[in-house]
Amino acid sequence: MSITLNIAQRNSVLQKMIALVDQKREVIITANQKDLDNYSGGDIAMYDRLKVDQAKIEGMILSLQQLADQEDPVGVERFKFEHDNGMQVYNKTAPFGTVLIIYESRPDVTIEAAGIAFKSGNKILLKGGKESLNSNLEIVKLWHQALEENNISKDWVAYINYNRQETQAFLEKPRQTVDLIVPRGGEKLIEFVKMHATCPVIVSGRGNNFVYVHKEADRALALDNIINGKIDKISACNAVDKVLIDRNLPNKEDFVRNLITTLKNYNVEILGDTSLSKYEEVQPIANDTIWHEEFLDYKIVIGETDGAIEAISKINQYSGGHSAAIITKNKEEADVFMSSVDCAAVYHNASTRFTDGFQLGLGGELAISTDKLHQRGPIGLQHLVTNKWYIHGDGQIR
């Protein structure tokens, strides 16, 4: 069993990682180029997540610096109580222990997620995808160097290079203690982990995010919101896949034509329900199962709705429970929508692209949880802890 690292030790490792990532930029990018050259899939979202360039390196450094600057999430007092018998009772935050992070494609997870878990006082097991192996191994070397230069065991950050069968066997019967598993990836990965894991799993679920254009919407704002949500980063789980337009929106025809034209300018494939199929640029949807799908691609579904109640019902039926937005000038309608939609993040006149730990003030995230326990939405540094009771006495017995 390892003695818990104090905050000075944890921050010192993070500061060393900042220096090493900066110094080894070209080494990381060269290793990543091997992964890019080996990637034979046609998934553009996967490729986008896999690629490491100077901008992503800057993001890695920024995430580490923000973590180093944040308060210690361990040992925070949540509750205190003096018992009638004189005992002093405290409840404080505590590390989970060992966190296993299973992820696809994204080498920056090897920095950001490991950094959040480490700053939270946890040991980290990293299981990346084969498509990013060269990148991940180079980054783990830097973690080990940062730990060793601070006289801390390399065991605090470990990489497990298992195939699917080996991973399944490990999930079902771990060869070491694992206290929490966080899968980051597509639905197939998440279902695989949930099916085989024998310890708690935080589900970082699918997106499939909706925008509802209410009848009292600012049409220019709605257009900008949808385009940003769809185009800004198609590989992001907070991207927009579905748009519901109130059939009573004034000048609806002009709005729909502008939306279609703008989406087509970005080469977005547009599918629509029967109300939209009259436009030749819109392909009719084959069946309602498409409303369940997360695209991670230049693809969108547009439909009409009779009003807010129908929009809320449809979102709650089909969305991934991630993010949803209403565009309206009517605050009361927005309040009803936001309180009724069953998503981790709900927006009024703002883009779903902000469902992100950094953007929402957490200074980075481990994942975005669509579960309701123990944390919903972006999981930041302060959420990757459990709690523990501390009771001080002077001989009390019951």
Short mmCIF file of C-alpha atoms in Angstrom, two decimals:
data_model
loop_
_atom_site.label_atom_id
_atom_site.label_comp_id
_atom_site.label_asym_id
_atom_site.label_seq_id
_atom_site.Cartn_x
_atom_site.Cartn_y
_atom_site.Cartn_z
CA MET A 1 0.00 0.00 0.00
CA SER A 2 1.31 3.47 -0.94
CA ILE A 3 1.39 6.38 1.47
CA THR A 4 -0.79 9.24 0.20
CA LEU A 5 1.26 11.92 -1.54
CA ASN A 6 1.02 15.38 -0.05
CA ILE A 7 -0.04 18.34 -2.15
CA ALA A 8 3.52 19.66 -2.55
CA GLN A 9 4.63 16.33 -4.02
CA ARG A 10 1.68 16.15 -6.40
CA ASN A 11 2.16 19.73 -7.60
CA SER A 12 5.89 19.20 -8.05
CA VAL A 13 5.23 16.27 -10.39
CA LEU A 14 2.74 18.34 -12.37
CA GLN A 15 5.20 21.23 -12.71
CA LYS A 16 7.87 18.82 -13.92
CA MET A 17 5.42 17.42 -16.48
CA ILE A 18 4.77 20.93 -17.77
CA ALA A 19 8.50 21.39 -18.42
CA LEU A 20 8.92 17.94 -19.98
CA VAL A 21 5.93 18.21 -22.34
CA ASP A 22 7.23 21.60 -23.48
CA GLN A 23 10.75 20.22 -24.02
CA LYS A 24 9.59 17.04 -25.76
CA ARG A 25 7.04 18.57 -28.15
CA GLU A 26 8.68 17.20 -31.27
CA VAL A 27 9.18 13.76 -29.71
CA ILE A 28 5.44 13.54 -28.95
CA ILE A 29 4.45 14.83 -32.40
CA THR A 30 6.85 12.41 -34.12
CA ALA A 31 5.42 9.47 -32.17
CA ASN A 32 1.94 10.68 -33.00
CA GLN A 33 2.79 10.82 -36.71
CA LYS A 34 3.52 7.09 -36.54
CA ASP A 35 0.03 6.55 -35.14
CA LEU A 36 -1.49 8.75 -37.85
CA ASP A 37 0.43 6.86 -40.54
CA ASN A 38 -0.79 3.55 -39.14
CA TYR A 39 -4.41 4.65 -38.88
CA SER A 40 -6.39 2.97 -41.63
CA GLY A 41 -9.93 3.78 -40.50
CA GLY A 42 -12.23 6.20 -42.25
CA ASP A 43 -13.65 7.78 -39.09
CA ILE A 44 -12.88 11.50 -39.37
CA ALA A 45 -13.86 12.12 -35.74
CA MET A 46 -11.44 9.41 -34.59
CA TYR A 47 -8.67 10.87 -36.75
CA ASP A 48 -9.31 14.37 -35.37
CA ARG A 49 -9.06 13.09 -31.81
CA LEU A 50 -5.94 11.09 -32.61
CA LYS A 51 -3.94 13.94 -34.14
CA VAL A 52 -1.48 15.87 -31.95
CA ASP A 53 -0.19 19.21 -33.21
CA GLN A 54 1.34 22.26 -31.54
CA ALA A 55 -2.10 23.53 -30.53
CA LYS A 56 -2.88 20.27 -28.74
CA ILE A 57 0.52 20.38 -27.03
CA GLU A 58 -0.33 23.88 -25.79
CA GLY A 59 -3.63 22.51 -24.50
CA MET A 60 -1.81 19.73 -22.63
CA ILE A 61 0.51 22.24 -20.99
CA LEU A 62 -2.37 24.55 -20.10
CA SER A 63 -4.35 21.72 -18.50
CA LEU A 64 -1.34 20.71 -16.39
CA GLN A 65 -0.70 24.30 -15.31
CA GLN A 66 -4.32 24.80 -14.32
CA LEU A 67 -4.22 21.61 -12.28
CA ALA A 68 -1.03 22.69 -10.51
CA ASP A 69 -2.64 26.04 -9.67
CA GLN A 70 -5.86 24.60 -8.22
CA GLU A 71 -6.58 23.98 -4.55
CA ASP A 72 -5.98 20.51 -3.14
CA PRO A 73 -9.24 18.52 -3.57
CA VAL A 74 -8.15 16.04 -0.87
CA GLY A 75 -8.90 16.65 2.81
CA VAL A 76 -11.58 19.29 2.20
CA GLU A 77 -13.94 19.42 5.18
CA ARG A 78 -17.54 18.73 4.18
CA PHE A 79 -19.13 18.34 7.61
CA LYS A 80 -18.19 18.61 11.26
CA PHE A 81 -20.02 17.71 14.44
CA GLU A 82 -19.25 17.60 18.16
CA HIS A 83 -20.82 14.55 19.76
CA ASP A 84 -22.51 14.80 23.16
CA ASN A 85 -19.71 12.65 24.55
CA GLY A 86 -17.04 15.08 23.36
CA MET A 87 -15.88 13.26 20.22
CA GLN A 88 -14.94 15.57 17.33
CA VAL A 89 -16.43 14.25 14.09
CA TYR A 90 -15.37 15.36 10.63
CA ASN A 91 -16.19 14.28 7.08
CA LYS A 92 -13.47 15.08 4.55
CA THR A 93 -12.74 14.35 0.92
CA ALA A 94 -10.41 11.45 0.18
CA PRO A 95 -8.93 9.79 -2.94
CA PHE A 96 -10.71 6.83 -4.49
CA GLY A 97 -7.46 4.86 -4.56
CA THR A 98 -6.72 3.48 -8.02
CA VAL A 99 -8.56 4.81 -11.07
CA LEU A 100 -8.56 2.92 -14.36
CA ILE A 101 -9.09 5.14 -17.41
CA ILE A 102 -9.98 3.30 -20.64
CA TYR A 103 -10.03 5.51 -23.71
CA GLU A 104 -9.87 5.62 -27.47
CA SER A 105 -7.73 7.62 -29.82
CA ARG A 106 -7.00 10.76 -27.77
CA PRO A 107 -3.36 11.09 -26.59
CA ASP A 108 -4.26 14.28 -24.72
CA VAL A 109 -6.28 12.11 -22.31
CA THR A 110 -2.95 10.58 -21.24
CA ILE A 111 -2.09 14.06 -19.98
CA GLU A 112 -5.36 15.60 -18.86
CA ALA A 113 -7.20 12.64 -17.34
CA ALA A 114 -4.09 11.23 -15.71
CA GLY A 115 -3.27 14.69 -14.35
CA ILE A 116 -6.72 15.13 -12.79
CA ALA A 117 -6.62 11.66 -11.24
CA PHE A 118 -3.09 12.21 -9.92
CA LYS A 119 -3.80 15.66 -8.46
CA SER A 120 -6.79 14.07 -6.71
CA GLY A 121 -4.39 11.73 -4.92
CA ASN A 122 -5.23 8.64 -6.97
CA LYS A 123 -3.02 6.09 -8.63
CA ILE A 124 -3.74 5.85 -12.34
CA LEU A 125 -3.99 2.91 -14.71
CA LEU A 126 -4.17 4.01 -18.33
CA LYS A 127 -5.57 1.78 -21.06
CA GLY A 128 -5.44 3.61 -24.37
CA GLY A 129 -6.46 2.36 -27.78
CA LYS A 130 -4.05 0.63 -30.13
CA GLU A 131 -4.45 3.47 -32.63
CA SER A 132 -2.64 5.89 -30.26
CA LEU A 133 -0.11 3.50 -28.70
CA ASN A 134 3.07 5.28 -29.85
CA SER A 135 1.82 8.67 -28.65
CA ASN A 136 0.63 7.32 -25.31
CA LEU A 137 3.85 5.45 -24.53
CA GLU A 138 5.95 8.57 -25.14
CA ILE A 139 3.73 10.60 -22.82
CA VAL A 140 3.81 7.90 -20.12
CA LYS A 141 7.63 8.00 -20.30
CA LEU A 142 7.38 11.67 -19.35
CA TRP A 143 5.08 10.86 -16.43
CA HIS A 144 7.60 8.29 -15.19
CA GLN A 145 10.48 10.76 -15.55
CA ALA A 146 8.53 13.43 -13.64
CA LEU A 147 7.74 10.95 -10.85
CA GLU A 148 11.28 9.59 -10.58
CA GLU A 149 12.83 13.06 -10.49
CA ASN A 150 10.60 13.72 -7.48
CA ASN A 151 11.60 10.42 -5.82
CA ILE A 152 8.12 8.98 -6.27
CA SER A 153 7.40 5.49 -7.53
CA LYS A 154 6.52 5.08 -11.21
CA ASP A 155 3.63 2.90 -10.05
CA TRP A 156 1.53 6.03 -9.55
CA VAL A 157 1.01 6.22 -13.33
CA ALA A 158 0.94 2.89 -15.18
CA TYR A 159 0.05 2.00 -18.76
CA ILE A 160 -1.52 -1.34 -19.56
CA ASN A 161 -1.14 -2.42 -23.18
CA TYR A 162 -3.84 -5.11 -23.43
CA ASN A 163 -5.82 -6.40 -26.38
CA ARG A 164 -9.61 -6.76 -26.13
CA GLN A 165 -9.54 -10.25 -24.61
CA GLU A 166 -6.89 -9.28 -22.05
CA THR A 167 -8.82 -6.14 -21.16
CA GLN A 168 -12.02 -8.14 -20.64
CA ALA A 169 -10.20 -10.59 -18.37
CA PHE A 170 -8.70 -7.71 -16.37
CA LEU A 171 -12.10 -6.01 -15.96
CA GLU A 172 -13.71 -9.24 -14.78
CA LYS A 173 -10.87 -10.20 -12.45
CA PRO A 174 -8.35 -7.41 -11.88
CA ARG A 175 -4.88 -8.51 -10.85
CA GLN A 176 -4.63 -5.46 -8.60
CA THR A 177 -7.04 -3.25 -6.71
CA VAL A 178 -9.15 -0.99 -8.96
CA ASP A 179 -11.56 1.36 -7.18
CA LEU A 180 -13.11 3.23 -10.11
CA ILE A 181 -13.22 2.87 -13.89
CA VAL A 182 -13.78 5.73 -16.30
CA PRO A 183 -14.33 4.76 -19.96
CA ARG A 184 -13.89 7.58 -22.47
CA GLY A 185 -14.99 6.75 -25.98
CA GLY A 186 -17.88 5.58 -28.10
CA GLU A 187 -20.97 3.66 -27.07
CA LYS A 188 -19.40 0.28 -27.89
CA LEU A 189 -16.47 0.91 -25.55
CA ILE A 190 -18.75 2.11 -22.76
CA GLU A 191 -21.08 -0.89 -23.09
CA PHE A 192 -18.09 -3.24 -23.14
CA VAL A 193 -16.76 -1.77 -19.89
CA LYS A 194 -20.16 -1.74 -18.17
CA MET A 195 -20.78 -5.37 -19.17
CA HIS A 196 -17.51 -6.74 -17.79
CA ALA A 197 -16.43 -4.43 -14.96
CA THR A 198 -16.67 -5.64 -11.39
CA CYS A 199 -16.16 -2.24 -9.74
CA PRO A 200 -17.93 1.14 -10.08
CA VAL A 201 -17.94 2.76 -13.53
CA ILE A 202 -18.53 6.42 -14.36
CA VAL A 203 -20.31 6.46 -17.70
CA SER A 204 -19.11 9.16 -20.07
CA GLY A 205 -22.07 8.68 -22.37
CA ARG A 206 -22.98 9.64 -25.88
CA GLY A 207 -23.87 13.12 -27.01
CA ASN A 208 -26.74 13.30 -29.54
CA ASN A 209 -27.50 16.85 -28.48
CA PHE A 210 -30.61 18.82 -29.45
CA VAL A 211 -31.34 22.48 -30.16
CA TYR A 212 -34.97 23.62 -29.93
CA VAL A 213 -35.78 26.81 -31.83
CA HIS A 214 -38.78 28.21 -29.95
CA LYS A 215 -41.44 30.31 -31.67
CA GLU A 216 -40.07 33.41 -29.90
CA ALA A 217 -36.47 32.78 -30.96
CA ASP A 218 -34.06 35.37 -32.32
CA ARG A 219 -33.61 33.74 -35.71
CA ALA A 220 -30.09 35.10 -36.33
CA LEU A 221 -28.99 33.90 -32.90
CA ALA A 222 -30.57 30.49 -33.57
CA LEU A 223 -28.73 30.13 -36.86
CA ASP A 224 -25.37 31.03 -35.33
CA ASN A 225 -26.00 28.69 -32.41
CA ILE A 226 -26.82 25.68 -34.60
CA ILE A 227 -23.91 26.25 -36.97
CA ASN A 228 -21.45 26.63 -34.10
CA GLY A 229 -22.79 23.53 -32.37
CA LYS A 230 -22.59 21.45 -35.54
CA ILE A 231 -19.44 22.74 -37.24
CA ASP A 232 -17.03 23.98 -34.57
CA LYS A 233 -15.77 20.48 -33.72
CA ILE A 234 -17.66 17.56 -35.17
CA SER A 235 -15.69 15.00 -33.14
CA ALA A 236 -16.85 16.50 -29.83
CA CYS A 237 -19.50 14.82 -27.71
CA ASN A 238 -21.06 18.27 -27.14
CA ALA A 239 -21.69 18.85 -30.86
CA VAL A 240 -25.25 19.29 -32.15
CA ASP A 241 -26.91 16.42 -34.02
CA LYS A 242 -30.61 17.33 -33.92
CA VAL A 243 -32.61 20.53 -34.43
CA LEU A 244 -36.29 20.96 -33.59
CA ILE A 245 -37.99 24.04 -35.10
CA ASP A 246 -41.27 25.34 -33.71
CA ARG A 247 -43.82 25.27 -36.53
CA ASN A 248 -45.16 28.64 -35.27
CA LEU A 249 -41.81 30.44 -35.67
CA PRO A 250 -42.46 33.67 -37.62
CA ASN A 251 -40.89 33.66 -41.10
CA LYS A 252 -40.07 30.01 -40.52
CA GLU A 253 -39.65 29.36 -44.24
CA ASP A 254 -36.87 31.95 -44.53
CA PHE A 255 -35.15 30.61 -41.42
CA VAL A 256 -35.23 27.03 -42.68
CA ARG A 257 -33.89 28.00 -46.10
CA ASN A 258 -31.06 30.03 -44.52
CA LEU A 259 -30.22 27.13 -42.22
CA ILE A 260 -30.15 24.62 -45.07
CA THR A 261 -28.02 26.89 -47.27
CA THR A 262 -25.53 27.57 -44.47
CA LEU A 263 -25.22 23.91 -43.52
CA LYS A 264 -24.72 22.96 -47.16
CA ASN A 265 -21.93 25.53 -47.43
CA TYR A 266 -20.14 23.45 -44.77
CA ASN A 267 -20.92 20.21 -46.64
CA VAL A 268 -23.23 18.96 -43.93
CA GLU A 269 -25.55 16.11 -44.88
CA ILE A 270 -29.08 17.17 -43.91
CA LEU A 271 -31.86 14.73 -43.06
CA GLY A 272 -35.37 15.82 -42.17
CA ASP A 273 -38.76 14.62 -41.04
CA THR A 274 -41.79 14.79 -43.34
CA SER A 275 -42.22 18.53 -42.76
CA LEU A 276 -38.70 19.19 -44.12
CA SER A 277 -38.59 16.66 -46.93
CA LYS A 278 -40.08 19.15 -49.42
CA TYR A 279 -36.66 20.80 -49.64
CA GLU A 280 -34.57 19.02 -52.27
CA GLU A 281 -31.38 19.47 -50.21
CA VAL A 282 -32.96 17.48 -47.37
CA GLN A 283 -33.05 13.69 -47.38
CA PRO A 284 -36.09 12.13 -45.69
CA ILE A 285 -35.26 10.07 -42.63
CA ALA A 286 -35.86 6.35 -43.09
CA ASN A 287 -37.29 5.76 -39.60
CA ASP A 288 -37.34 7.22 -36.11
CA THR A 289 -34.32 5.25 -34.89
CA ILE A 290 -32.08 7.94 -36.38
CA TRP A 291 -33.25 10.32 -33.64
CA HIS A 292 -31.24 8.13 -31.21
CA GLU A 293 -27.96 8.34 -33.17
CA GLU A 294 -24.87 10.34 -32.30
CA PHE A 295 -23.16 11.24 -35.58
CA LEU A 296 -19.70 12.73 -34.82
CA ASP A 297 -19.77 13.68 -38.49
CA TYR A 298 -20.95 16.34 -40.93
CA LYS A 299 -24.53 15.17 -40.56
CA ILE A 300 -27.64 16.62 -38.92
CA VAL A 301 -31.36 15.88 -38.54
CA ILE A 302 -33.94 18.68 -38.61
CA GLY A 303 -37.59 18.38 -37.67
CA GLU A 304 -40.60 20.47 -36.75
CA THR A 305 -42.44 20.43 -33.45
CA ASP A 306 -45.79 21.78 -32.25
CA GLY A 307 -44.26 23.52 -29.25
CA ALA A 308 -42.12 23.28 -26.16
CA ILE A 309 -43.96 20.36 -24.56
CA GLU A 310 -43.49 18.19 -27.65
CA ALA A 311 -39.84 19.31 -27.96
CA ILE A 312 -39.10 18.41 -24.34
CA SER A 313 -40.77 15.03 -24.75
CA LYS A 314 -38.79 14.23 -27.89
CA ILE A 315 -35.48 15.28 -26.36
CA ASN A 316 -36.10 13.19 -23.25
CA GLN A 317 -37.03 10.21 -25.43
CA TYR A 318 -34.10 10.31 -27.84
CA SER A 319 -31.16 12.36 -26.53
CA GLY A 320 -28.09 10.91 -24.85
CA GLY A 321 -28.74 12.92 -21.68
CA HIS A 322 -25.71 15.09 -22.42
CA SER A 323 -26.69 18.61 -23.53
CA ALA A 324 -29.71 20.44 -24.95
CA ALA A 325 -30.43 24.08 -25.81
CA ILE A 326 -33.48 26.27 -26.26
CA ILE A 327 -33.32 29.44 -28.35
CA THR A 328 -35.97 31.90 -27.19
CA LYS A 329 -36.54 35.46 -25.98
CA ASN A 330 -39.07 34.13 -23.46
CA LYS A 331 -37.32 33.47 -20.15
CA GLU A 332 -40.31 31.69 -18.61
CA GLU A 333 -40.39 29.23 -21.52
CA ALA A 334 -36.64 28.78 -21.17
CA ASP A 335 -36.96 28.06 -17.44
CA VAL A 336 -39.60 25.38 -18.05
CA PHE A 337 -37.49 23.80 -20.80
CA MET A 338 -34.32 23.80 -18.70
CA SER A 339 -35.98 22.31 -15.64
CA SER A 340 -37.84 19.65 -17.66
CA VAL A 341 -35.19 18.38 -20.08
CA ASP A 342 -33.33 15.41 -18.60
CA CYS A 343 -29.78 16.29 -19.64
CA ALA A 344 -26.59 16.94 -17.70
CA ALA A 345 -26.30 20.46 -19.17
CA VAL A 346 -29.12 22.66 -20.44
CA TYR A 347 -28.67 25.94 -22.27
CA HIS A 348 -30.70 29.08 -22.97
CA ASN A 349 -29.45 31.02 -26.00
CA ALA A 350 -25.96 29.50 -25.81
CA SER A 351 -24.11 26.75 -27.64
CA THR A 352 -23.92 23.17 -26.40
CA ARG A 353 -20.22 23.34 -27.25
CA PHE A 354 -19.67 24.84 -23.79
CA THR A 355 -20.31 21.50 -22.04
CA ASP A 356 -16.65 21.17 -21.22
CA GLY A 357 -14.84 21.19 -17.91
CA PHE A 358 -12.55 24.08 -18.81
CA GLN A 359 -15.37 26.19 -20.27
CA LEU A 360 -17.58 25.64 -17.22
CA GLY A 361 -14.92 26.71 -14.76
CA LEU A 362 -13.53 23.36 -13.65
CA GLY A 363 -10.08 23.82 -15.19
CA GLY A 364 -10.27 20.66 -17.29
CA GLU A 365 -12.23 17.44 -16.97
CA LEU A 366 -11.75 13.73 -16.63
CA ALA A 367 -14.94 12.97 -18.56
CA ILE A 368 -18.50 14.17 -19.05
CA SER A 369 -20.81 11.92 -17.10
CA THR A 370 -24.34 11.22 -18.28
CA ASP A 371 -24.95 9.19 -15.13
CA LYS A 372 -26.53 10.83 -12.10
CA LEU A 373 -24.25 9.20 -9.53
CA HIS A 374 -21.88 10.27 -8.21
CA GLN A 375 -21.44 13.30 -10.48
CA ARG A 376 -23.32 14.52 -13.55
CA GLY A 377 -21.81 16.48 -16.44
CA PRO A 378 -18.13 17.45 -16.59
CA ILE A 379 -16.09 15.65 -13.93
CA GLY A 380 -13.37 17.95 -12.71
CA LEU A 381 -10.66 17.77 -10.12
CA GLN A 382 -13.05 18.34 -7.22
CA HIS A 383 -15.28 15.45 -8.30
CA LEU A 384 -12.66 12.69 -8.51
CA VAL A 385 -12.74 12.15 -4.76
CA THR A 386 -14.87 10.19 -2.35
CA ASN A 387 -15.21 11.02 1.36
CA LYS A 388 -14.06 9.66 4.66
CA TRP A 389 -15.04 10.08 8.31
CA TYR A 390 -12.47 11.25 10.87
CA ILE A 391 -13.44 10.83 14.52
CA HIS A 392 -11.20 12.14 17.33
CA GLY A 393 -11.81 11.02 20.89
CA ASP A 394 -10.15 10.66 24.24
CA GLY A 395 -11.33 7.23 25.32
CA GLN A 396 -15.07 7.31 24.55
CA ILE A 397 -16.85 3.96 24.40
CA ARG A 398 -20.46 3.22 23.53
#
